[in-house]
Amino acid sequence: MAIVSLTDVAKTYPARDRHAPDVTAVDDVTLTVDPGDIFGIIGYSGAGKSTLVRLINALEPATSGSIVVDGTDITTLSETQLRRVRSGIGMIFQQFNLFSSKTVAANVAYPLKLAGWPKAEIQERVAELLAFVGLADRARAYPEQLSGGQKQRVGIARALATRPAILLADEATSALDPQTTHEVLALLKRVNEEQGVTIILITHEMDVIQTIATKVAVMENGQVIEQGDVFEVFSRPQNPASQRFVSTVIKGIPTPTEIASLRERHEGRLVTFSFRDGDSSQAQVLLDLAEAGLGFEVVYGGINDIRGRAFGHLTLAIRGTDAVIDQTLDVIRTRTEVTELPTEGGQA
Ligand code: ADP
């Protein structure tokens, strides 16, 4: 059974001034997170990701639709009942949100105090959590004495203190450099694997999704435009809106500006071939072109690695008569995805 499921959820904010239309921040979203998932929600700024998170952790009510968290429909609960739901969800933030006047240990102890844990148990739990995040020796330090990565590790320890089943990460690595990002992501992976915590992470960074997420939902204009297995969604997006988004975040697909510059530098038709681990052969494509007597050059490309599985795109400038090129591409198309890049006029 799903641990979080949203059905036809919408959130509308009243217009900021009375002449403007209302803002639909989340628009008819249906999605399912299973226990044990690392579920990524990706989209540009303004797509509705933060609003979705505030709905899931019941900080704001939905305008319509139903949200079920751990078996409870939270759209119908009283404030007291909502507090109990919230205590089953840990949160970490881009700016860490630590108390600067409290020590690391006191920050981690805070939610346990609120929950009324006895002092001795709090001490024991805090020590255990700090050891888990690798900060046992910094218990008495203050946040300002820590690096960004260490602050986020304190944030993670604090979020896990009361043993929530779900951890919500809101742009949790966006303020960190790439090396520190990878350390924090590795820790989140351990949280998921060793403690069985389901993680929902929202981000605008493809790197985050491709490093740890098992499933992904792509958001645009308040809507989830595609969701599913990360490898499937990014290697073969199904609808034009998600294809557009995916092409901007993965490696190997030239932008319109790059296409224009490729055209200036190379003769022939520009064709992109897409390859996925295990199901298509690059060598065969090149052989087919050569055997048809066509001339070609590799002009653009890139490989993406998603949790150890690769897919990539290779753009070739192909020279020869149109009829032979068309015929050969038809043969190749039966085995792998072929996309002819638009000419200056915008037509393929
Ligand atoms: P993201 O997290 O993907 O950047 P948000 O959920 O923050 O997107 O915002 C989605 C849209 O909703 C934006 O157009 C934003 O301006 C609007 N919005 C978010 N919160 C509010 C609010 N409290 N009042 C009015 N509009 C809001």
XYZ file of C-alpha atoms and ligand atoms in Angstrom:
375
model
C 0.000 0.000 0.000
C 1.153 3.530 -0.774
C 2.676 5.538 2.079
C 1.693 8.842 0.463
C -0.943 9.180 -2.200
C -2.425 12.258 -3.747
C -5.551 12.173 -5.869
C -6.641 15.146 -8.001
C -5.019 17.584 -5.595
C -5.190 21.310 -6.300
C -4.045 24.358 -4.360
C -5.141 27.820 -5.361
C -3.951 31.032 -3.715
C -6.041 34.180 -3.914
C -4.584 36.891 -6.149
C -2.170 39.261 -4.443
C -4.109 42.238 -5.778
C -7.715 42.142 -6.816
C -7.070 42.746 -10.524
C -4.834 39.706 -10.925
C -6.172 36.176 -11.380
C -5.849 33.584 -8.586
C -2.658 31.513 -8.623
C -3.058 27.758 -9.113
C 0.207 26.561 -7.547
C -0.708 22.854 -7.680
C -3.057 21.746 -10.418
C -4.792 18.356 -10.418
C -1.871 16.302 -9.110
C -2.188 12.548 -8.684
C 0.827 10.635 -7.437
C 1.780 7.606 -5.392
C 4.811 7.118 -3.178
C 5.449 3.541 -2.024
C 7.143 2.636 1.280
C 10.926 2.546 0.803
C 10.940 4.836 -2.240
C 13.341 7.682 -2.705
C 10.850 9.750 -4.634
C 12.189 12.821 -6.418
C 10.033 15.742 -7.485
C 11.866 17.835 -10.053
C 10.935 21.020 -11.881
C 12.010 24.579 -12.435
C 11.471 27.296 -9.871
C 7.774 28.151 -9.654
C 6.609 24.693 -10.808
C 4.723 24.089 -7.533
C 7.146 21.750 -5.731
C 7.292 23.586 -2.389
C 3.547 23.987 -2.334
C 3.163 20.251 -2.877
C 5.488 19.588 0.074
C 3.480 21.928 2.327
C 0.335 20.017 1.375
C 1.907 16.615 2.099
C 3.133 17.636 5.539
C -0.197 19.273 6.267
C 1.180 22.766 6.800
C -1.520 24.047 4.460
C -4.881 22.616 3.423
C -5.476 21.567 -0.198
C -8.174 23.463 -2.111
C -9.487 20.157 -3.474
C -8.572 16.499 -3.832
C -7.449 13.940 -1.293
C -4.086 13.352 0.385
C -3.510 10.089 2.225
C -0.414 9.846 4.432
C 0.406 6.517 6.066
C -3.192 5.357 5.781
C -4.829 8.571 7.028
C -6.725 11.003 4.792
C -5.273 14.263 6.074
C -7.732 16.479 4.220
C -10.400 15.735 6.818
C -8.423 15.979 10.072
C -8.627 18.380 12.997
C -5.586 20.430 14.033
C -4.764 18.022 16.906
C -4.906 15.021 14.600
C -2.790 16.869 12.034
C -0.086 17.396 14.639
C 0.190 13.645 15.034
C 0.519 13.184 11.258
C 3.215 15.870 11.126
C 5.217 14.116 13.830
C 5.489 11.126 11.505
C 7.199 13.270 8.855
C 10.738 14.631 9.204
C 11.768 17.730 7.257
C 15.101 19.076 6.055
C 15.601 22.407 4.337
C 17.909 24.272 1.958
C 18.939 26.743 4.689
C 19.148 23.962 7.328
C 16.922 25.925 9.786
C 19.015 25.081 12.855
C 18.732 27.050 16.105
C 21.925 29.126 16.118
C 21.827 29.641 19.901
C 21.642 25.888 20.610
C 24.443 23.332 20.415
C 24.380 20.519 17.870
C 23.183 18.112 20.576
C 20.447 20.523 21.723
C 19.249 20.992 18.129
C 18.884 17.248 17.701
C 17.270 16.894 21.153
C 14.685 19.601 20.439
C 11.962 17.494 18.753
C 12.402 14.794 21.427
C 11.837 17.365 24.199
C 8.728 18.586 22.411
C 7.503 15.009 22.207
C 8.057 14.633 25.963
C 10.793 12.000 25.932
C 12.524 11.366 29.315
C 15.916 13.023 29.664
C 18.007 9.850 29.770
C 16.386 8.489 26.619
C 16.903 11.802 24.846
C 20.618 11.679 25.635
C 20.913 8.149 24.377
C 18.977 8.863 21.173
C 20.964 12.039 20.429
C 24.261 10.176 20.828
C 23.029 7.429 18.531
C 21.881 9.925 15.870
C 25.096 11.972 15.964
C 27.121 8.780 15.572
C 24.943 7.788 12.607
C 25.540 11.106 10.794
C 29.251 11.125 11.695
C 29.181 14.080 14.099
C 29.658 12.408 17.497
C 32.641 14.666 18.179
C 30.737 17.900 17.414
C 27.913 17.522 19.964
C 28.909 20.664 21.878
C 29.642 22.808 18.814
C 27.309 25.590 17.657
C 25.935 25.648 14.095
C 28.111 28.629 13.093
C 31.202 26.514 13.803
C 30.122 23.900 11.249
C 30.479 23.633 7.468
C 27.355 23.570 5.291
C 27.542 19.801 4.890
C 27.863 19.313 8.654
C 24.889 21.617 9.270
C 22.770 19.541 6.921
C 23.885 16.364 8.722
C 22.645 17.932 11.973
C 19.414 18.763 10.137
C 19.076 15.126 9.087
C 19.781 13.855 12.632
C 17.151 16.232 14.015
C 14.598 15.261 11.365
C 15.053 11.566 12.174
C 15.007 11.972 15.969
C 11.434 10.850 16.571
C 11.764 7.966 14.074
C 9.445 9.302 11.349
C 8.488 6.943 8.532
C 8.839 9.721 5.945
C 11.563 12.298 5.373
C 10.759 15.341 3.225
C 13.806 17.083 1.786
C 13.140 20.537 0.332
C 16.111 21.536 -1.904
C 18.272 20.042 0.857
C 21.515 20.180 -1.125
C 20.912 23.311 -3.196
C 23.101 25.481 -0.938
C 25.994 22.978 -0.978
C 28.960 22.531 -3.325
C 29.028 19.403 -5.544
C 31.380 17.379 -3.300
C 29.341 18.122 -0.149
C 26.130 17.453 -2.086
C 27.354 13.946 -2.828
C 28.245 13.324 0.813
C 24.796 14.421 1.970
C 23.097 12.353 -0.741
C 25.122 9.306 0.322
C 23.894 9.860 3.889
C 20.276 10.125 2.698
C 20.731 6.845 0.843
C 21.869 5.214 4.109
C 18.863 6.710 5.916
C 16.666 5.048 3.330
C 18.448 1.690 3.186
C 19.467 1.187 6.818
C 16.523 2.805 8.585
C 13.826 2.071 6.040
C 12.733 5.712 5.860
C 10.777 6.720 2.754
C 12.289 9.891 1.303
C 10.519 12.512 -0.785
C 12.923 15.057 -2.161
C 12.172 18.123 -4.158
C 14.871 19.676 -6.262
C 15.648 21.581 -9.425
C 18.920 19.633 -9.760
C 19.063 16.645 -12.101
C 22.209 15.461 -10.359
C 20.262 14.834 -7.136
C 17.604 12.783 -8.902
C 20.064 10.762 -10.924
C 22.269 9.976 -7.929
C 19.692 8.664 -5.454
C 16.072 8.769 -6.578
C 14.298 5.523 -7.445
C 11.199 7.251 -8.797
C 10.574 10.721 -10.093
C 7.736 13.098 -10.846
C 8.392 15.982 -13.225
C 6.420 19.152 -12.410
C 5.626 22.107 -14.637
C 3.046 24.857 -14.092
C 1.604 23.095 -11.046
C 1.097 19.803 -12.857
C 2.922 16.493 -12.735
C 3.698 16.061 -16.422
C 5.311 12.636 -16.065
C 6.167 10.201 -13.268
C 7.667 6.755 -12.863
C 10.972 4.894 -12.687
C 13.831 7.429 -12.960
C 15.654 5.586 -15.738
C 12.483 5.217 -17.821
C 11.371 8.826 -17.379
C 14.757 10.318 -18.269
C 15.807 7.902 -20.994
C 12.419 7.824 -22.739
C 10.055 10.611 -21.660
C 6.596 10.059 -23.102
C 4.934 13.411 -23.673
C 6.186 16.576 -25.396
C 6.211 18.673 -22.207
C 8.380 16.198 -20.313
C 10.577 15.621 -23.370
C 11.217 19.358 -23.432
C 12.059 19.427 -19.741
C 14.215 16.295 -19.832
C 16.215 17.543 -22.816
C 17.291 20.554 -20.755
C 18.541 18.549 -17.751
C 20.239 15.496 -19.254
C 23.504 15.262 -21.161
C 23.825 14.753 -24.888
C 20.927 16.717 -26.399
C 22.014 19.918 -28.148
C 20.131 23.132 -27.372
C 18.660 25.154 -30.275
C 21.682 27.495 -30.128
C 24.053 24.529 -30.259
C 22.109 23.039 -33.182
C 22.489 26.317 -35.090
C 26.224 26.297 -34.488
C 26.510 22.611 -35.491
C 24.796 23.498 -38.765
C 27.310 26.178 -39.507
C 30.214 23.829 -38.944
C 28.966 20.597 -40.540
C 27.450 19.552 -43.822
C 24.691 16.972 -44.066
C 21.593 16.056 -42.067
C 21.854 16.182 -38.271
C 20.366 13.090 -36.667
C 20.341 12.132 -32.968
C 20.413 8.446 -31.998
C 19.400 7.457 -28.471
C 20.938 4.437 -26.804
C 20.096 2.621 -23.575
C 22.135 0.068 -21.649
C 21.414 -3.363 -22.957
C 18.791 -2.626 -25.598
C 20.515 -1.033 -28.553
C 23.869 -1.265 -30.242
C 25.841 1.831 -31.207
C 28.185 -0.255 -33.334
C 25.268 -1.597 -35.397
C 24.004 1.923 -36.150
C 27.419 3.009 -37.401
C 27.744 -0.189 -39.448
C 24.336 0.358 -41.057
C 25.344 3.870 -42.112
C 28.715 2.747 -43.451
C 27.250 -0.233 -45.323
C 24.740 2.063 -47.024
C 27.723 4.053 -48.322
C 26.824 7.148 -46.277
C 29.435 9.556 -44.953
C 29.048 10.633 -41.323
C 30.737 12.417 -38.453
C 29.947 12.371 -34.716
C 29.237 16.018 -33.879
C 27.589 15.962 -30.433
C 26.870 13.488 -27.639
C 26.690 12.592 -23.977
C 26.157 9.691 -21.592
C 23.989 9.799 -18.454
C 24.428 7.407 -15.568
C 21.367 6.718 -13.437
C 22.114 4.528 -10.438
C 24.548 2.487 -12.501
C 22.530 2.270 -15.730
C 23.605 4.316 -18.718
C 21.769 5.958 -21.564
C 23.002 8.465 -24.048
C 22.492 10.462 -27.192
C 24.793 10.716 -30.165
C 24.283 13.298 -32.902
C 25.763 12.612 -36.320
C 26.034 14.777 -39.429
C 25.130 12.360 -42.242
C 25.990 12.981 -45.899
C 24.524 11.180 -48.898
C 21.416 11.249 -51.078
C 18.169 11.886 -49.195
C 16.611 8.652 -50.435
C 19.454 6.498 -49.114
C 19.555 8.366 -45.808
C 15.769 7.982 -45.349
C 15.909 4.286 -46.171
C 18.789 3.636 -43.775
C 17.183 5.628 -40.941
C 14.007 3.565 -41.370
C 16.026 0.398 -40.803
C 17.812 1.862 -37.763
C 14.506 3.134 -36.365
C 13.325 -0.451 -35.864
C 16.065 -0.901 -33.239
C 16.710 2.460 -31.635
C 15.216 5.916 -31.249
C 16.073 8.251 -34.106
C 15.382 12.001 -34.062
C 16.198 14.233 -36.989
C 17.073 17.715 -35.748
C 15.040 20.577 -37.172
C 16.583 22.721 -39.900
C 16.797 26.522 -39.547
C 13.209 26.785 -40.744
C 12.159 24.734 -37.708
C 11.025 21.720 -39.769
C 12.598 18.291 -39.465
P 8.581 25.759 -6.603
O 8.775 25.220 -5.234
O 8.534 24.704 -7.652
O 9.578 26.838 -6.934
P 6.209 27.018 -5.509
O 5.370 25.923 -4.968
O 7.031 27.803 -4.548
O 7.135 26.451 -6.680
O 5.286 28.054 -6.280
C 4.335 27.673 -7.292
C 3.526 28.898 -7.692
O 2.649 29.280 -6.632
C 4.348 30.136 -7.999
O 3.746 30.806 -9.077
C 4.265 30.947 -6.725
O 4.427 32.309 -6.993
C 2.882 30.607 -6.236
N 2.774 30.666 -4.742
C 3.434 29.867 -3.884
N 3.083 30.145 -2.609
C 2.185 31.161 -2.668
C 1.440 31.920 -1.690
N 1.547 31.677 -0.377
N 0.613 32.888 -2.135
C 0.476 33.122 -3.471
N 1.135 32.457 -4.435
C 1.991 31.495 -4.062
